[in-house]
Amino acid sequence: MKFIETRGNDGIHPTKVTFSEAILNPIASFGGIYVPEELPTLGEAFLSKHLNSSYKVLAKDLLNSFEIDVDEAIIDEALALYDHFDDSSNPVPVVKVKDDLYVSELYHGPTRAFKDMALQPFGVVLSGVAAQRDEKYLILAATSGDTGPAALETFKNRKGVQVACMYPDGGTSDVQRLQMVTEDAPNLKVIGIKGDFDDAQNALKSLLGSTTFKAKLKEKGISLSAANSVNFGRIIFQTIYHIHSYLELVRQDAIKMGEKVYLNVPSGNFGNALGGYYAQKMCLPVEKIIIASNENNVLTKLINSGKYDLRDSSVVSTTSPAMDILKSSNIERILYDLFGSKRTKELMNDLDSNNCYELNSNELTALQEMFSADFCNGDEGKKYIKDAFTNNYLMDPHTATCFKAYETCATKNIVTIAYSTAEWTKFSPTIANALTGEVDAEDITALESISKEANVAIPSMIKALFNKKITQDTIIEKENIEEEILKFI
Ligand SMILES: *Cc1c(COP(=O)(O)O)cnc(C)c1O
C-alpha cells in the first residue's frame, strides 16, 4: 500500500510513498501529513475470523492487510513487546462497568498510559527500518506528558536513533515528569520548555519542516523523524485495539457479532479516535465515535458547530493534562478522508493564517454522521471518578471525561466502549482528591492514600521513580530549542 498527502502534492515531494518512507519522513507537501491511499476492506469476515485470536495474531493479520514494506521479522519483534504488558496473553483487558458501558484499558504497558500501545512496537519498527537502510535518525517528540515517557522507553539504547523529547515545564504530572527526567540512556535528551504543549508541538513541526535544521543534521549524517501521532506509524497500531475491544465484547456476550457499538474516546491530538475511525471504515460496526474533551474543548465545538476557532483561546491547565491541546493534528486526516485534499489544504491554510476555519453545513452533517462530542470540566470529572469508585471501578481523570460524554452522547440503547488511556498512578493527586477530599498532596502521598483506599498495589515501576536519580535537567525558553538539540547531537 502507498501513502499520499492530506494537502495534495507540491511537485517537490514524491506523490506517493511507501509506509517506511512515510514513517521516516512524516511531514508531506504544504505541511500536510500522510494517509493511506486506500484502507483495506476487511468486513465482518475479518471479525469472525479473529473472534478467538490472541491480540498479536489479530495485530499481525491487520498489519499484513495494509501490505506495508516492513520485514516480517521486524513486525514479529515489534509485536512481541506486547508480551511485556501486565497480562501477556491479553495486553488490553476490557472491563464491564455497567450493562451498557465497558472500559477498554489501554494502559497496561511499561509507562502506564495508552501511548505504549503504539509506541512500543513503533520503536522497533522505526529503528529496524532505519538500520536496514543504514541510516541514522533523530526522533523528535513533543509531549503533553505521556508520549514523552513512552517514546523514551521504546527508543532507549536502540541503535541508530537518538531522541529529543520536549515537554511543557510545569504542564505534566510529577510521575510523568519523573518518568522522563530520570531516563539516562546516552541516546536520549529531555528538554523542558517554558510554554505549553502547543508550543512544544509547534516547535516540533517547524523543525521538521526546516531545511536549514535538516541541513545541519545531514552534515552529521543524521535524518529527522517524529514520534508524535502525525506519524502514521503510530496510527496503524492504534487501529488494532479498537477491533480487539469489539471482539472482547462479543466474547463476553455483551454484544452479538455485527451489532453496533459506540466508541468513546478521550481525545487530544485525535490519534486514538482516528484509529477508531479507520477501524470502522475497515470492518467495525460503529454507531458513532464519541469524542470526550476537557475544558480545552475545541473538538467539542468543531463537532457540534463546524467551527474550529482558536482566535480567543489559549490552552488552560486542567486535571486531564494529556488533553490540554488546542491544535489537534489528526483532525486533518479526517478532513482529508471526508472532503479531499483540496478542501483540507484550504481549511488548514485558514487555520494557519486566521486561527480559524469553518465547515459548511453539508460538511458538518458528514462529520456529525460519524462523531458526536462533549467535554467535561475538572469538578465533573472528580464526581465521575468518585461515582465509578463507589461502583468498584478506579479510573483516571482522562477516562472520567468519557463517562460524562457517555451520559450525554450515548443516546441510543447501544453498548459503549470507553477507552481508559491512563492508569490511576499517573494522576494520583486529582484522584486522591476525588476519593478522599485531600488537597494538594504530592504524588507520592496521593499514590499511597489511593493504594490504601482502593486496596491496590502501586506498580513497582512507578514506586521506583521516586528513588531514581534525575539525569535530565534542561529547561529552556522555546526560542532556544533548535540550539539545544544541535548541542545534543
Ligand atoms: C495522549 C493521551 C490522550 C489523547 O489521545 P489523542 O490520541 O492524542 O487524542 C488522552 N489521554 C491520555 C492519558 C493520553 O496520554
Short mmCIF file of C-alpha atoms and ligand atoms in Angstrom, two decimals:
data_model
loop_
_atom_site.label_atom_id
_atom_site.label_comp_id
_atom_site.label_asym_id
_atom_site.label_seq_id
_atom_site.Cartn_x
_atom_site.Cartn_y
_atom_site.Cartn_z
CA MET A 1 0.00 0.00 0.00
CA LYS A 2 1.14 3.51 -0.77
CA PHE A 3 0.64 6.69 1.22
CA ILE A 4 -0.48 10.07 -0.08
CA GLU A 5 -0.66 13.59 1.29
CA THR A 6 -3.52 15.34 3.07
CA ARG A 7 -2.88 18.73 1.43
CA GLY A 8 -2.04 17.50 -2.06
CA ASN A 9 1.34 17.41 -3.75
CA ASP A 10 3.71 20.36 -4.25
CA GLY A 11 5.68 18.88 -7.15
CA ILE A 12 8.73 18.55 -4.90
CA HIS A 13 7.72 15.75 -2.57
CA PRO A 14 7.05 12.37 -4.18
CA THR A 15 3.32 11.96 -4.94
CA LYS A 16 3.18 8.55 -3.26
CA VAL A 17 5.46 6.99 -0.68
CA THR A 18 5.79 3.60 0.97
CA PHE A 19 4.92 3.03 4.63
CA SER A 20 8.57 3.10 5.67
CA GLU A 21 9.13 6.38 3.84
CA ALA A 22 6.03 7.86 5.47
CA ILE A 23 7.21 6.97 8.97
CA LEU A 24 10.81 8.06 8.42
CA ASN A 25 9.77 11.39 6.94
CA PRO A 26 6.27 12.14 8.23
CA ILE A 27 5.76 15.73 7.03
CA ALA A 28 4.35 15.99 3.49
CA SER A 29 3.78 18.79 0.95
CA PHE A 30 2.48 22.13 2.27
CA GLY A 31 2.91 20.93 5.88
CA GLY A 32 0.42 18.11 5.34
CA ILE A 33 0.70 14.55 6.66
CA TYR A 34 0.49 11.09 5.13
CA VAL A 35 -2.62 8.94 4.85
CA PRO A 36 -3.13 5.52 3.25
CA GLU A 37 -4.15 5.78 -0.38
CA GLU A 38 -6.97 3.42 0.45
CA LEU A 39 -7.78 1.39 3.51
CA PRO A 40 -8.03 -2.39 3.36
CA THR A 41 -11.67 -3.50 3.16
CA LEU A 42 -11.96 -6.32 5.64
CA GLY A 43 -15.62 -6.54 6.57
CA GLU A 44 -17.29 -8.77 9.10
CA ALA A 45 -15.43 -11.82 7.74
CA PHE A 46 -12.26 -10.42 9.31
CA LEU A 47 -14.01 -10.06 12.67
CA SER A 48 -15.38 -13.60 12.54
CA LYS A 49 -12.01 -14.97 11.54
CA HIS A 50 -10.41 -13.37 14.60
CA LEU A 51 -13.11 -13.95 17.15
CA ASN A 52 -10.80 -16.19 19.13
CA SER A 53 -7.44 -14.81 18.06
CA SER A 54 -4.87 -13.50 20.50
CA TYR A 55 -4.06 -9.80 20.34
CA LYS A 56 -0.83 -10.48 18.48
CA VAL A 57 -2.40 -12.75 15.87
CA LEU A 58 -5.11 -10.17 15.21
CA ALA A 59 -2.50 -7.42 15.06
CA LYS A 60 -0.31 -9.28 12.61
CA ASP A 61 -3.14 -10.06 10.23
CA LEU A 62 -4.34 -6.46 10.34
CA LEU A 63 -0.84 -5.12 9.64
CA ASN A 64 -0.48 -7.63 6.79
CA SER A 65 -3.68 -6.35 5.25
CA PHE A 66 -2.04 -2.90 4.94
CA GLU A 67 0.74 -4.54 2.88
CA ILE A 68 3.43 -2.41 4.46
CA ASP A 69 7.05 -2.63 3.37
CA VAL A 70 8.45 -3.84 6.69
CA ASP A 71 10.05 -7.26 7.09
CA GLU A 72 8.11 -9.91 8.93
CA ALA A 73 10.96 -10.39 11.41
CA ILE A 74 10.75 -6.72 12.42
CA ILE A 75 6.96 -6.89 12.79
CA ASP A 76 7.27 -10.01 14.94
CA GLU A 77 9.86 -8.40 17.14
CA ALA A 78 7.66 -5.30 17.47
CA LEU A 79 4.52 -7.22 18.39
CA ALA A 80 6.45 -9.36 20.89
CA LEU A 81 6.69 -6.28 23.10
CA TYR A 82 3.01 -6.75 23.98
CA ASP A 83 4.21 -9.85 25.86
CA HIS A 84 5.65 -7.50 28.49
CA PHE A 85 2.32 -5.90 29.32
CA ASP A 86 0.69 -6.87 32.65
CA ASP A 87 -1.08 -9.88 31.16
CA SER A 88 0.99 -11.29 28.33
CA SER A 89 -1.98 -13.21 26.95
CA ASN A 90 -4.14 -10.07 26.77
CA PRO A 91 -2.47 -6.65 26.72
CA VAL A 92 -5.84 -4.83 26.64
CA PRO A 93 -8.41 -6.01 29.21
CA VAL A 94 -11.99 -4.86 28.60
CA VAL A 95 -13.92 -4.44 31.83
CA LYS A 96 -17.67 -4.22 32.38
CA VAL A 97 -18.68 -1.16 34.38
CA LYS A 98 -22.40 -1.05 33.61
CA ASP A 99 -24.64 -3.23 31.46
CA ASP A 100 -24.10 -0.95 28.51
CA LEU A 101 -20.71 0.53 29.41
CA TYR A 102 -17.40 -1.32 29.06
CA VAL A 103 -13.96 0.15 29.59
CA SER A 104 -11.10 -0.88 27.35
CA GLU A 105 -7.93 -0.41 29.38
CA LEU A 106 -5.10 0.76 27.16
CA TYR A 107 -2.61 1.49 29.94
CA HIS A 108 -1.12 -1.86 30.93
CA GLY A 109 2.27 -1.26 29.29
CA PRO A 110 5.58 -0.08 30.75
CA THR A 111 4.76 3.65 31.10
CA ARG A 112 1.14 3.17 32.27
CA ALA A 113 -0.59 5.16 29.53
CA PHE A 114 -2.12 4.31 26.18
CA LYS A 115 0.84 5.73 24.27
CA ASP A 116 2.63 2.41 24.86
CA MET A 117 0.04 0.64 22.67
CA ALA A 118 1.56 2.22 19.59
CA LEU A 119 4.97 3.50 20.65
CA GLN A 120 6.23 0.19 21.98
CA PRO A 121 6.01 -1.56 18.58
CA PHE A 122 6.68 1.68 16.66
CA GLY A 123 10.12 1.99 18.30
CA VAL A 124 11.15 -1.40 16.95
CA VAL A 125 9.69 -0.75 13.50
CA LEU A 126 11.29 2.65 13.06
CA SER A 127 14.72 1.67 14.32
CA GLY A 128 14.53 -1.62 12.38
CA VAL A 129 13.74 0.15 9.14
CA ALA A 130 16.44 2.79 9.76
CA ALA A 131 19.02 0.06 10.46
CA GLN A 132 18.14 -1.80 7.25
CA ARG A 133 18.70 1.36 5.27
CA ASP A 134 21.89 2.00 7.17
CA GLU A 135 20.59 5.43 8.18
CA LYS A 136 20.78 7.35 11.45
CA TYR A 137 17.78 9.23 12.81
CA LEU A 138 16.98 11.96 15.25
CA ILE A 139 13.44 11.40 16.50
CA LEU A 140 11.62 14.44 17.82
CA ALA A 141 8.82 14.03 20.32
CA ALA A 142 6.62 16.77 21.74
CA THR A 143 4.69 15.61 24.74
CA SER A 144 1.87 16.75 26.96
CA GLY A 145 3.08 14.10 29.39
CA ASP A 146 2.54 10.56 28.12
CA THR A 147 4.12 10.43 24.66
CA GLY A 148 7.47 11.51 26.12
CA PRO A 149 7.92 8.68 28.62
CA ALA A 150 6.59 6.13 26.11
CA ALA A 151 8.92 7.35 23.33
CA LEU A 152 11.96 7.43 25.63
CA GLU A 153 11.14 3.95 26.88
CA THR A 154 10.79 2.41 23.44
CA PHE A 155 13.86 4.06 21.87
CA LYS A 156 16.31 3.91 24.76
CA ASN A 157 19.61 2.30 23.79
CA ARG A 158 18.31 1.41 20.32
CA LYS A 159 21.00 1.64 17.69
CA GLY A 160 20.89 4.33 15.02
CA VAL A 161 18.32 6.54 16.75
CA GLN A 162 18.58 9.49 19.10
CA VAL A 163 15.52 11.05 20.71
CA ALA A 164 14.93 14.67 21.67
CA CYS A 165 11.81 14.95 23.78
CA MET A 166 10.20 18.31 24.57
CA TYR A 167 7.69 18.72 27.38
CA PRO A 168 5.97 21.81 28.83
CA ASP A 169 7.71 22.55 32.14
CA GLY A 170 5.03 22.52 34.83
CA GLY A 171 2.45 21.10 32.42
CA THR A 172 2.79 17.44 33.38
CA SER A 173 2.15 15.40 36.49
CA ASP A 174 5.05 14.65 38.80
CA VAL A 175 5.08 10.99 37.82
CA GLN A 176 5.13 11.89 34.13
CA ARG A 177 8.00 14.33 34.69
CA LEU A 178 9.98 11.81 36.71
CA GLN A 179 9.45 9.18 34.02
CA MET A 180 11.25 11.49 31.61
CA VAL A 181 13.92 13.25 33.67
CA THR A 182 15.23 10.03 35.21
CA GLU A 183 15.93 8.38 31.82
CA ASP A 184 19.65 8.22 31.37
CA ALA A 185 20.45 6.36 28.14
CA PRO A 186 23.06 8.22 26.06
CA ASN A 187 20.77 8.41 23.00
CA LEU A 188 18.04 10.34 24.86
CA LYS A 189 17.65 14.06 25.54
CA VAL A 190 14.77 15.51 27.52
CA ILE A 191 14.05 19.23 27.27
CA GLY A 192 11.62 21.12 29.46
CA ILE A 193 10.35 24.24 27.71
CA LYS A 194 8.79 27.34 29.20
CA GLY A 195 5.49 27.13 27.36
CA ASP A 196 2.55 24.79 26.83
CA PHE A 197 2.10 21.64 24.73
CA ASP A 198 1.10 23.56 21.62
CA ASP A 199 4.40 25.47 21.85
CA ALA A 200 6.24 22.16 22.01
CA GLN A 201 4.28 20.71 19.09
CA ASN A 202 4.70 23.90 17.02
CA ALA A 203 8.45 23.79 17.62
CA LEU A 204 8.47 20.16 16.53
CA LYS A 205 6.52 20.86 13.36
CA SER A 206 8.67 23.82 12.44
CA LEU A 207 11.90 21.85 12.97
CA LEU A 208 10.52 19.01 10.86
CA GLY A 209 9.82 21.48 8.09
CA SER A 210 13.06 23.48 8.43
CA THR A 211 15.52 22.94 5.60
CA THR A 212 18.35 24.65 7.47
CA PHE A 213 17.89 22.44 10.53
CA LYS A 214 17.80 19.36 8.33
CA ALA A 215 20.92 20.50 6.50
CA LYS A 216 22.77 20.85 9.81
CA LEU A 217 21.73 17.31 10.74
CA LYS A 218 22.76 15.99 7.33
CA GLU A 219 26.29 17.31 7.91
CA LYS A 220 26.44 14.79 10.73
CA GLY A 221 24.82 12.06 8.66
CA ILE A 222 21.54 12.24 10.56
CA SER A 223 17.98 12.37 9.21
CA LEU A 224 14.94 13.64 11.07
CA SER A 225 11.67 11.97 12.07
CA ALA A 226 8.96 12.35 14.71
CA ALA A 227 7.30 10.12 17.27
CA ASN A 228 4.06 12.12 17.53
CA SER A 229 0.83 10.87 16.08
CA VAL A 230 1.42 12.96 12.95
CA ASN A 231 3.46 9.82 12.23
CA PHE A 232 1.27 7.19 10.59
CA GLY A 233 3.48 4.52 12.13
CA ARG A 234 1.63 5.19 15.37
CA ILE A 235 -1.84 5.36 13.89
CA ILE A 236 -1.58 1.93 12.30
CA PHE A 237 -1.04 0.34 15.73
CA GLN A 238 -3.96 2.34 17.11
CA THR A 239 -6.48 0.66 14.83
CA ILE A 240 -5.84 -2.78 16.35
CA TYR A 241 -7.17 -2.33 19.88
CA HIS A 242 -10.50 -0.93 18.66
CA ILE A 243 -11.09 -4.19 16.80
CA HIS A 244 -9.76 -6.23 19.72
CA SER A 245 -12.09 -4.42 22.15
CA TYR A 246 -15.10 -5.09 19.95
CA LEU A 247 -14.20 -8.79 19.74
CA GLU A 248 -13.80 -8.87 23.52
CA LEU A 249 -17.40 -7.66 23.85
CA VAL A 250 -18.56 -10.43 21.56
CA ARG A 251 -16.54 -12.97 23.56
CA GLN A 252 -18.02 -11.63 26.80
CA ASP A 253 -21.54 -11.92 25.36
CA ALA A 254 -22.11 -8.21 25.77
CA ILE A 255 -22.99 -7.91 22.07
CA LYS A 256 -23.67 -10.18 19.10
CA MET A 257 -21.29 -10.17 16.16
CA GLY A 258 -22.34 -7.39 13.80
CA GLU A 259 -24.08 -5.33 16.48
CA LYS A 260 -23.13 -1.66 16.52
CA VAL A 261 -21.30 -0.03 19.42
CA TYR A 262 -20.28 3.45 20.46
CA LEU A 263 -16.55 4.09 20.70
CA ASN A 264 -15.97 6.71 23.38
CA VAL A 265 -12.51 8.28 23.21
CA PRO A 266 -10.82 10.86 25.46
CA SER A 267 -9.20 13.00 22.80
CA GLY A 268 -6.40 15.49 22.36
CA ASN A 269 -4.37 15.08 19.21
CA PHE A 270 -7.13 12.76 17.90
CA GLY A 271 -4.85 9.80 17.11
CA ASN A 272 -6.83 7.37 19.24
CA ALA A 273 -10.16 8.47 17.74
CA LEU A 274 -8.69 8.35 14.23
CA GLY A 275 -7.69 4.72 14.86
CA GLY A 276 -11.35 4.03 15.69
CA TYR A 277 -12.50 5.86 12.58
CA TYR A 278 -10.22 3.78 10.36
CA ALA A 279 -11.29 0.59 12.17
CA GLN A 280 -14.90 1.48 11.41
CA LYS A 281 -14.07 2.05 7.76
CA MET A 282 -12.30 -1.30 7.53
CA CYS A 283 -14.67 -3.55 9.40
CA LEU A 284 -16.07 -2.38 12.70
CA PRO A 285 -19.82 -1.88 13.27
CA VAL A 286 -19.83 1.54 14.95
CA GLU A 287 -22.85 3.71 15.63
CA LYS A 288 -20.77 6.77 16.45
CA ILE A 289 -17.41 7.76 17.79
CA ILE A 290 -17.97 9.88 20.86
CA ILE A 291 -15.24 12.41 21.43
CA ALA A 292 -14.62 13.40 25.05
CA SER A 293 -12.61 16.51 25.89
CA ASN A 294 -11.74 18.61 28.91
CA GLU A 295 -12.07 22.41 29.22
CA ASN A 296 -9.85 22.74 26.14
CA ASN A 297 -12.94 21.89 24.17
CA VAL A 298 -12.10 22.85 20.56
CA LEU A 299 -13.03 19.37 19.36
CA THR A 300 -16.44 19.52 21.04
CA LYS A 301 -17.08 22.88 19.38
CA LEU A 302 -15.89 21.65 15.99
CA ILE A 303 -18.14 18.61 16.06
CA ASN A 304 -21.13 20.49 17.42
CA SER A 305 -20.83 23.68 15.37
CA GLY A 306 -18.44 23.05 12.45
CA LYS A 307 -16.16 25.83 13.63
CA TYR A 308 -12.54 25.29 14.60
CA ASP A 309 -11.80 28.59 16.24
CA LEU A 310 -8.65 29.35 18.18
CA ARG A 311 -8.89 33.13 17.93
CA ASP A 312 -9.85 33.78 21.54
CA SER A 313 -8.50 30.61 23.03
CA SER A 314 -5.37 29.71 24.85
CA VAL A 315 -4.62 26.37 26.45
CA VAL A 316 -5.87 26.10 30.01
CA SER A 317 -4.31 23.72 32.52
CA THR A 318 -6.71 21.01 33.59
CA THR A 319 -6.77 17.85 35.67
CA SER A 320 -6.50 15.82 32.44
CA PRO A 321 -3.31 17.42 31.09
CA ALA A 322 -2.69 14.88 28.30
CA MET A 323 -5.63 16.54 26.54
CA ASP A 324 -4.54 20.15 27.14
CA ILE A 325 -4.20 20.77 23.42
CA LEU A 326 -5.83 23.18 21.00
CA LYS A 327 -4.21 22.25 17.70
CA SER A 328 -5.33 18.69 17.23
CA SER A 329 -3.15 17.25 14.45
CA ASN A 330 -5.13 14.21 13.37
CA ILE A 331 -8.37 16.04 12.62
CA GLU A 332 -6.59 16.83 9.38
CA ARG A 333 -6.73 13.16 8.38
CA ILE A 334 -10.49 13.12 8.98
CA LEU A 335 -10.92 16.30 6.91
CA TYR A 336 -8.94 14.66 4.14
CA ASP A 337 -10.98 11.48 4.28
CA LEU A 338 -14.30 13.30 4.22
CA PHE A 339 -13.56 16.27 1.97
CA GLY A 340 -10.40 15.54 -0.05
CA SER A 341 -7.00 17.19 -0.28
CA LYS A 342 -8.00 20.46 -1.95
CA ARG A 343 -10.51 21.36 0.74
CA THR A 344 -8.20 20.13 3.50
CA LYS A 345 -5.45 22.42 2.28
CA GLU A 346 -7.90 25.31 2.19
CA LEU A 347 -9.12 24.65 5.74
CA MET A 348 -5.64 24.13 7.16
CA ASN A 349 -4.43 27.31 5.46
CA ASP A 350 -7.32 29.16 7.11
CA LEU A 351 -6.25 27.76 10.45
CA ASP A 352 -2.61 28.72 9.89
CA SER A 353 -3.35 32.26 8.78
CA ASN A 354 -6.58 33.16 10.65
CA ASN A 355 -6.51 30.74 13.58
CA CYS A 356 -9.94 29.59 12.47
CA TYR A 357 -11.82 27.57 9.89
CA GLU A 358 -15.46 26.77 9.36
CA LEU A 359 -17.13 23.79 7.69
CA ASN A 360 -20.16 24.38 5.52
CA SER A 361 -23.43 22.76 6.51
CA ASN A 362 -23.04 19.68 4.27
CA GLU A 363 -19.58 19.12 5.64
CA LEU A 364 -20.82 19.49 9.20
CA THR A 365 -23.55 16.92 8.54
CA ALA A 366 -20.95 14.48 7.21
CA LEU A 367 -18.79 14.99 10.29
CA GLN A 368 -21.73 14.51 12.63
CA GLU A 369 -22.77 11.28 10.93
CA MET A 370 -19.66 9.73 12.41
CA PHE A 371 -18.89 11.79 15.51
CA SER A 372 -20.58 13.32 18.49
CA ALA A 373 -18.82 15.12 21.32
CA ASP A 374 -18.96 16.63 24.77
CA PHE A 375 -16.50 17.98 27.28
CA CYS A 376 -16.12 17.52 31.00
CA ASN A 377 -14.67 20.01 33.47
CA GLY A 378 -12.43 19.10 36.40
CA ASP A 379 -15.14 19.14 39.06
CA GLU A 380 -17.46 16.99 36.97
CA GLY A 381 -14.54 14.65 36.32
CA LYS A 382 -13.92 14.21 40.02
CA LYS A 383 -17.58 13.40 40.56
CA TYR A 384 -17.39 10.69 37.87
CA ILE A 385 -14.20 9.31 39.45
CA LYS A 386 -15.88 9.13 42.83
CA ASP A 387 -19.11 7.59 41.47
CA ALA A 388 -17.23 4.97 39.49
CA PHE A 389 -15.14 4.17 42.55
CA THR A 390 -18.30 3.67 44.59
CA ASN A 391 -19.20 1.08 41.95
CA ASN A 392 -15.76 -0.51 42.33
CA TYR A 393 -14.08 0.98 39.33
CA LEU A 394 -10.92 3.05 39.79
CA MET A 395 -10.15 5.36 36.89
CA ASP A 396 -8.03 8.36 35.97
CA PRO A 397 -9.24 11.89 35.06
CA HIS A 398 -8.92 11.34 31.27
CA THR A 399 -11.11 8.28 31.40
CA ALA A 400 -13.56 10.27 33.52
CA THR A 401 -14.22 12.65 30.61
CA CYS A 402 -15.64 9.66 28.73
CA PHE A 403 -18.12 8.97 31.49
CA LYS A 404 -19.67 12.40 31.01
CA ALA A 405 -19.78 12.01 27.23
CA TYR A 406 -21.32 8.56 27.69
CA GLU A 407 -24.15 10.15 29.65
CA THR A 408 -24.79 12.94 27.19
CA CYS A 409 -23.91 11.43 23.79
CA ALA A 410 -24.70 7.72 24.00
CA THR A 411 -28.36 8.34 23.38
CA LYS A 412 -29.38 5.01 21.85
CA ASN A 413 -29.72 1.69 23.56
CA ILE A 414 -26.32 0.56 22.35
CA VAL A 415 -23.24 -0.66 24.22
CA THR A 416 -20.43 1.87 24.71
CA ILE A 417 -16.73 1.04 24.72
CA ALA A 418 -14.98 3.80 26.66
CA TYR A 419 -11.21 3.92 26.37
CA SER A 420 -9.16 4.27 29.50
CA THR A 421 -5.96 5.99 28.48
CA ALA A 422 -4.01 6.19 31.72
CA GLU A 423 -3.58 4.29 34.92
CA TRP A 424 -4.61 5.97 38.21
CA THR A 425 -0.92 6.15 39.17
CA LYS A 426 -0.14 8.90 36.67
CA PHE A 427 -2.61 11.45 38.01
CA SER A 428 -2.89 10.49 41.64
CA PRO A 429 -3.35 13.90 43.33
CA THR A 430 -6.58 14.53 41.39
CA ILE A 431 -7.89 11.05 42.09
CA ALA A 432 -6.97 11.18 45.78
CA ASN A 433 -8.80 14.50 45.97
CA ALA A 434 -11.87 12.95 44.33
CA LEU A 435 -11.86 9.92 46.61
CA THR A 436 -10.82 11.30 49.99
CA GLY A 437 -11.02 15.07 49.68
CA GLU A 438 -7.31 15.55 50.41
CA VAL A 439 -5.90 18.60 48.66
CA ASP A 440 -2.53 19.47 47.14
CA ALA A 441 -0.99 16.13 48.00
CA GLU A 442 2.38 15.30 46.47
CA ASP A 443 2.18 12.42 44.00
CA ILE A 444 3.85 10.00 46.39
CA THR A 445 1.42 10.78 49.23
CA ALA A 446 -1.58 10.58 46.90
CA LEU A 447 -0.40 7.27 45.47
CA GLU A 448 -0.18 5.82 48.94
CA SER A 449 -3.59 7.04 50.02
CA ILE A 450 -5.30 5.71 46.86
CA SER A 451 -3.46 2.43 47.25
CA LYS A 452 -4.86 2.12 50.77
CA GLU A 453 -8.36 3.38 49.93
CA ALA A 454 -8.77 1.14 46.88
CA ASN A 455 -6.67 -1.73 48.16
CA VAL A 456 -4.48 -1.84 45.05
CA ALA A 457 -0.71 -2.01 44.94
CA ILE A 458 1.38 0.78 43.42
CA PRO A 459 3.14 -0.82 40.42
CA SER A 460 6.86 -1.28 41.03
CA MET A 461 7.97 0.89 38.08
CA ILE A 462 6.02 3.85 39.48
CA LYS A 463 7.33 3.39 43.01
CA ALA A 464 10.90 3.13 41.74
CA LEU A 465 10.69 6.57 40.08
CA PHE A 466 10.87 8.39 43.39
CA ASN A 467 14.30 6.95 44.21
CA LYS A 468 15.87 7.36 40.79
CA LYS A 469 18.49 9.97 40.06
CA ILE A 470 17.43 12.97 37.96
CA THR A 471 19.70 12.92 34.93
CA GLN A 472 17.86 15.28 32.57
CA ASP A 473 17.63 18.79 33.98
CA THR A 474 17.50 21.01 30.89
CA ILE A 475 14.78 23.68 30.99
CA ILE A 476 14.91 26.37 28.33
CA GLU A 477 12.96 29.12 26.54
CA LYS A 478 11.18 27.84 23.44
CA GLU A 479 13.34 30.07 21.20
CA ASN A 480 16.41 28.02 22.16
CA ILE A 481 15.11 24.56 21.26
CA GLU A 482 16.97 24.20 17.98
CA GLU A 483 20.27 25.24 19.51
CA GLU A 484 19.81 22.83 22.42
CA ILE A 485 19.06 19.91 20.12
CA LEU A 486 22.07 20.67 17.94
CA LYS A 487 24.25 20.65 21.07
CA PHE A 488 22.91 17.21 21.94
CA ILE A 489 23.60 15.57 18.62
C1 LIG B 1 -2.41 11.15 24.63
C2 LIG B 1 -3.49 10.96 25.60
C3 LIG B 1 -4.82 11.28 25.28
C4 LIG B 1 -5.21 11.88 23.96
O1 LIG B 1 -5.04 10.98 22.91
P1 LIG B 1 -5.01 11.50 21.40
O2 LIG B 1 -4.73 10.29 20.61
O3 LIG B 1 -3.89 12.49 21.34
O4 LIG B 1 -6.32 12.11 21.13
C5 LIG B 1 -5.80 11.04 26.22
N1 LIG B 1 -5.49 10.54 27.43
C6 LIG B 1 -4.22 10.25 27.79
C7 LIG B 1 -3.96 9.76 29.17
C8 LIG B 1 -3.18 10.44 26.89
O5 LIG B 1 -1.93 10.14 27.24
#
